[in-house]
Amino acid sequence: AQSVTQLGSHVSVSEGALVLLRCNYSSSVPPYLFWYVQYPNQGLQLLLKYTTGATLVKGINGFEAEFKKSETSFHLTKPSAHMSDAAEYFCAVSVAGAGSYQLTFGKGTKLSVIP
Amino acid sequence: ETGVTQSPTHLIKTRGQQVTLRCSSQSGHNTVSWYQQALGQGPQFIFQYYREEENGRGNFPPRFSGLQFPNYSSELNVNALELDDSALYLCASSPGLAGALAKNIQYFGAGTRLSVL
């Protein structure tokens, strides 16, 4: 079975500062990894995904994440935070099993951006 | 291209009642998954439908059931509602199920917020 741990349920950064949201996963097979963002009262929007190939993945809105197999991590970063980045961020792992595939999510990290 | 739409957006029920939530998948998508997101938690997988058949299920009791229709839209039914069923229910669609499709992106709707009193 796979699992995801997001360190820090709440992260606060100043506008213009580096954003770092941590995600560690557990999977017995090569995982596919995703970061989703959720704005208040909205569904989930995909930021980026890692499937195979290049381990540094670039997403929308200036976010990127690096897959580190040795550390079982997939941390999300953005060089300079913007007020519009305030939202909840979810890391997820997907594996295929028994003919289906499902996303297993972490508990989320709420990002606050201080002006 | 029409995205994933869910209805209703909000719903209030009382304990013991039954509820049906609806989801229209994105055009061209034949796989629908349902997730439950309790307050302050990440979404949890309920089940997945592919071509009108249940194709995988998470750790939810049988009173959670679903349907997928020939146009790939889907329903989630919950019987004998309990207070703990209060949550945001998310529907996600994806374009197919074959091979290494775990990497397929799942596109989410805005959800239905269910309150059980």
Tab-separated table of C-alpha atoms in Angstrom:
chain	number	residue	atom	x	y	z
A	1	ALA	CA	0.000	0.000	0.000
A	2	GLN	CA	1.136	3.516	-0.676
A	3	SER	CA	1.054	6.527	1.616
A	4	VAL	CA	1.957	10.205	1.621
A	5	THR	CA	3.231	12.361	4.460
A	6	GLN	CA	3.184	16.123	4.218
A	7	LEU	CA	5.310	17.792	6.848
A	8	GLY	CA	3.673	20.884	8.257
A	9	SER	CA	-0.053	21.351	8.145
A	10	HIS	CA	0.417	25.112	7.914
A	11	VAL	CA	3.267	27.088	6.356
A	12	SER	CA	3.559	30.875	6.358
A	13	VAL	CA	5.918	32.803	4.091
A	14	SER	CA	6.389	36.444	3.262
A	15	GLU	CA	5.498	37.706	-0.176
A	16	GLY	CA	8.562	37.282	-2.392
A	17	ALA	CA	10.108	34.581	-0.201
A	18	LEU	CA	10.872	31.012	-1.154
A	19	VAL	CA	8.034	28.520	-0.849
A	20	LEU	CA	8.964	24.979	0.208
A	21	LEU	CA	6.263	22.415	0.887
A	22	ARG	CA	7.469	18.967	1.889
A	23	CYS	CA	6.142	15.624	0.738
A	24	ASN	CA	7.425	12.134	1.437
A	25	TYR	CA	5.854	9.034	0.003
A	26	SER	CA	5.866	5.323	0.581
A	27	SER	CA	5.271	2.933	-2.274
A	28	SER	CA	6.331	-0.626	-3.023
A	29	VAL	CA	6.328	0.046	-6.756
A	30	PRO	CA	7.563	3.008	-8.794
A	31	PRO	CA	5.115	5.772	-8.027
A	32	TYR	CA	3.554	8.496	-10.026
A	33	LEU	CA	3.516	11.694	-7.991
A	34	PHE	CA	1.307	14.739	-8.156
A	35	TRP	CA	0.819	18.091	-6.496
A	36	TYR	CA	-2.656	19.577	-6.460
A	37	VAL	CA	-3.797	22.981	-5.183
A	38	GLN	CA	-7.174	23.718	-3.645
A	39	TYR	CA	-8.501	27.236	-3.274
A	40	PRO	CA	-11.302	27.876	-0.769
A	41	ASN	CA	-14.609	26.312	-1.774
A	42	GLN	CA	-13.125	24.864	-4.932
A	43	GLY	CA	-12.027	21.489	-6.226
A	44	LEU	CA	-8.472	20.359	-6.860
A	45	GLN	CA	-6.321	21.761	-9.636
A	46	LEU	CA	-3.219	19.958	-10.850
A	47	LEU	CA	0.016	21.886	-10.365
A	48	LEU	CA	2.462	19.312	-11.697
A	49	LYS	CA	3.126	15.594	-12.005
A	50	TYR	CA	6.040	13.197	-12.123
A	51	THR	CA	5.696	9.983	-14.078
A	52	THR	CA	9.049	8.974	-15.555
A	53	GLY	CA	12.095	10.718	-16.997
A	54	ALA	CA	13.387	14.043	-15.762
A	55	THR	CA	13.235	14.203	-11.997
A	56	LEU	CA	12.819	17.993	-11.866
A	57	VAL	CA	9.298	18.772	-12.909
A	58	LYS	CA	7.988	22.218	-13.729
A	59	GLY	CA	4.356	23.089	-13.256
A	60	ILE	CA	1.991	25.974	-13.511
A	61	ASN	CA	2.280	29.302	-11.719
A	62	GLY	CA	6.062	28.981	-11.326
A	63	PHE	CA	5.996	25.880	-9.129
A	64	GLU	CA	8.388	22.987	-9.529
A	65	ALA	CA	9.146	19.761	-7.688
A	66	GLU	CA	12.016	17.316	-7.653
A	67	PHE	CA	11.585	13.563	-7.387
A	68	LYS	CA	14.288	12.085	-5.161
A	69	LYS	CA	13.981	8.325	-5.076
A	70	SER	CA	16.719	7.862	-2.469
A	71	GLU	CA	14.893	10.183	-0.094
A	72	THR	CA	11.378	9.115	-1.171
A	73	SER	CA	10.560	12.791	-1.461
A	74	PHE	CA	8.747	15.074	-3.861
A	75	HIS	CA	8.999	18.546	-2.348
A	76	LEU	CA	7.253	21.491	-3.989
A	77	THR	CA	9.059	24.806	-4.398
A	78	LYS	CA	8.519	28.252	-5.812
A	79	PRO	CA	11.282	30.868	-5.764
A	80	SER	CA	9.082	33.838	-4.932
A	81	ALA	CA	5.705	33.644	-3.221
A	82	HIS	CA	2.787	35.693	-4.449
A	83	MET	CA	-0.338	36.577	-2.525
A	84	SER	CA	-2.376	34.512	-4.988
A	85	ASP	CA	-0.456	31.377	-3.913
A	86	ALA	CA	-2.335	31.275	-0.611
A	87	ALA	CA	-4.241	28.000	-0.755
A	88	GLU	CA	-4.069	24.404	0.414
A	89	TYR	CA	-1.644	22.095	-1.322
A	90	PHE	CA	-1.938	18.332	-1.557
A	91	CYS	CA	0.708	15.838	-2.537
A	92	ALA	CA	-0.593	12.573	-3.989
A	93	VAL	CA	0.770	9.255	-5.167
A	94	SER	CA	-0.834	7.015	-7.744
A	95	VAL	CA	-0.155	3.378	-8.461
A	96	ALA	CA	-2.036	0.883	-10.546
A	97	GLY	CA	-3.462	-2.124	-8.777
A	98	ALA	CA	-6.035	-4.782	-9.547
A	99	GLY	CA	-6.964	-3.034	-12.755
A	100	SER	CA	-7.734	0.313	-11.164
A	101	TYR	CA	-5.703	3.267	-10.145
A	102	GLN	CA	-6.354	5.720	-7.384
A	103	LEU	CA	-4.785	8.772	-5.880
A	104	THR	CA	-3.621	8.547	-2.286
A	105	PHE	CA	-3.362	12.030	-0.816
A	106	GLY	CA	-1.484	13.547	2.057
A	107	LYS	CA	-3.360	15.580	4.641
A	108	GLY	CA	-2.458	18.825	2.946
A	109	THR	CA	-0.439	21.928	3.762
A	110	LYS	CA	-2.149	25.272	4.035
A	111	LEU	CA	0.059	28.025	2.670
A	112	SER	CA	-0.359	31.561	3.961
A	113	VAL	CA	1.431	34.450	2.275
A	114	ILE	CA	2.139	37.498	4.405
A	115	PRO	CA	2.260	40.849	2.628
B	1	GLU	CA	-14.081	21.671	-23.601
B	2	THR	CA	-16.442	21.216	-20.656
B	3	GLY	CA	-14.820	20.311	-17.374
B	4	VAL	CA	-16.080	18.068	-14.597
B	5	THR	CA	-19.345	19.322	-13.144
B	6	GLN	CA	-20.987	18.192	-9.921
B	7	SER	CA	-24.431	18.750	-8.505
B	8	PRO	CA	-25.700	19.902	-6.165
B	9	THR	CA	-23.033	22.186	-4.737
B	10	HIS	CA	-24.409	21.987	-1.205
B	11	LEU	CA	-26.744	19.587	0.502
B	12	ILE	CA	-28.117	19.231	4.010
B	13	LYS	CA	-29.522	15.900	5.188
B	14	THR	CA	-30.431	14.314	8.473
B	15	ARG	CA	-29.029	11.145	9.971
B	16	GLY	CA	-30.501	7.999	8.453
B	17	GLN	CA	-31.511	9.601	5.177
B	18	GLN	CA	-30.217	8.687	1.741
B	19	VAL	CA	-28.448	11.001	-0.699
B	20	THR	CA	-27.492	10.952	-4.376
B	21	LEU	CA	-24.695	13.088	-5.750
B	22	ARG	CA	-24.126	13.560	-9.466
B	23	CYS	CA	-21.101	14.068	-11.664
B	24	SER	CA	-20.666	14.796	-15.342
B	25	SER	CA	-17.247	13.781	-16.564
B	26	GLN	CA	-15.071	15.827	-18.855
B	27	SER	CA	-15.688	15.276	-22.545
B	28	GLY	CA	-13.868	12.195	-23.807
B	29	HIS	CA	-13.212	10.770	-20.331
B	30	ASN	CA	-14.539	7.292	-19.588
B	31	THR	CA	-13.214	6.809	-16.061
B	32	VAL	CA	-14.730	8.452	-13.005
B	33	SER	CA	-13.426	8.344	-9.445
B	34	TRP	CA	-15.089	9.580	-6.267
B	35	TYR	CA	-13.302	10.937	-3.214
B	36	GLN	CA	-14.444	12.020	0.234
B	37	GLN	CA	-12.675	15.000	1.812
B	38	ALA	CA	-13.441	15.490	5.485
B	39	LEU	CA	-12.724	18.865	7.025
B	40	GLY	CA	-8.999	19.398	7.426
B	41	GLN	CA	-8.088	16.175	5.652
B	42	GLY	CA	-6.900	15.104	2.257
B	43	PRO	CA	-9.318	13.425	-0.139
B	44	GLN	CA	-9.874	9.698	0.374
B	45	PHE	CA	-10.649	7.336	-2.490
B	46	ILE	CA	-14.144	5.873	-2.404
B	47	PHE	CA	-14.367	4.012	-5.720
B	48	GLN	CA	-13.743	4.216	-9.424
B	49	TYR	CA	-15.913	3.406	-12.439
B	50	TYR	CA	-14.752	2.479	-15.896
B	51	ARG	CA	-17.235	1.847	-18.681
B	52	GLU	CA	-20.134	1.454	-16.246
B	53	GLU	CA	-18.362	-1.095	-14.022
B	54	GLU	CA	-16.870	-0.553	-10.575
B	55	ASN	CA	-13.168	-0.847	-11.108
B	56	GLY	CA	-11.722	-0.413	-7.643
B	57	ARG	CA	-12.895	0.517	-4.181
B	58	GLY	CA	-11.385	2.146	-1.133
B	59	ASN	CA	-12.104	1.429	2.500
B	60	PHE	CA	-15.743	2.519	2.544
B	61	PRO	CA	-18.768	0.479	3.680
B	62	PRO	CA	-21.318	-0.942	1.222
B	63	ARG	CA	-23.799	1.830	1.998
B	64	PHE	CA	-21.613	3.890	-0.331
B	65	SER	CA	-22.549	2.816	-3.836
B	66	GLY	CA	-22.314	4.221	-7.299
B	67	LEU	CA	-23.337	4.061	-10.903
B	68	GLN	CA	-21.843	5.079	-14.178
B	69	PHE	CA	-24.051	5.703	-17.188
B	70	PRO	CA	-23.391	5.107	-20.903
B	71	ASN	CA	-22.475	8.778	-21.325
B	72	TYR	CA	-19.892	8.232	-18.531
B	73	SER	CA	-21.644	10.498	-16.061
B	74	SER	CA	-21.819	9.048	-12.578
B	75	GLU	CA	-23.771	9.008	-9.332
B	76	LEU	CA	-22.653	8.439	-5.775
B	77	ASN	CA	-25.315	7.115	-3.430
B	78	VAL	CA	-24.989	7.022	0.320
B	79	ASN	CA	-27.599	5.204	2.408
B	80	ALA	CA	-28.290	5.479	6.121
B	81	LEU	CA	-26.362	8.714	6.483
B	82	GLU	CA	-24.196	9.155	9.544
B	83	LEU	CA	-22.855	12.357	11.056
B	84	ASP	CA	-19.329	11.394	9.957
B	85	ASP	CA	-20.458	11.391	6.343
B	86	SER	CA	-20.397	15.186	6.459
B	87	ALA	CA	-17.676	16.106	3.978
B	88	LEU	CA	-16.832	17.504	0.563
B	89	TYR	CA	-17.393	14.844	-2.082
B	90	LEU	CA	-15.180	15.189	-5.106
B	91	CYS	CA	-15.599	13.592	-8.478
B	92	ALA	CA	-12.663	13.222	-10.843
B	93	SER	CA	-12.572	12.037	-14.422
B	94	SER	CA	-9.691	10.757	-16.498
B	95	PRO	CA	-9.289	9.753	-20.103
B	96	GLY	CA	-8.913	6.005	-19.953
B	97	LEU	CA	-7.854	2.823	-18.325
B	98	ALA	CA	-5.194	0.732	-20.034
B	99	GLY	CA	-1.550	0.072	-19.441
B	100	ALA	CA	0.328	2.416	-17.179
B	101	LEU	CA	-2.598	4.724	-16.710
B	102	ALA	CA	-1.871	5.514	-13.096
B	103	LYS	CA	0.015	8.454	-14.483
B	104	ASN	CA	-3.118	9.823	-16.098
B	105	ILE	CA	-4.180	13.126	-14.680
B	106	GLN	CA	-7.453	13.096	-12.804
B	107	TYR	CA	-9.513	16.220	-13.375
B	108	PHE	CA	-11.585	17.265	-10.407
B	109	GLY	CA	-14.919	18.953	-10.104
B	110	ALA	CA	-15.643	21.616	-7.501
B	111	GLY	CA	-17.352	19.093	-5.249
B	112	THR	CA	-20.581	18.695	-3.343
B	113	ARG	CA	-20.524	19.725	0.290
B	114	LEU	CA	-22.746	17.400	2.298
B	115	SER	CA	-23.795	18.275	5.826
B	116	VAL	CA	-25.489	15.583	7.910
B	117	LEU	CA	-27.387	16.848	10.964
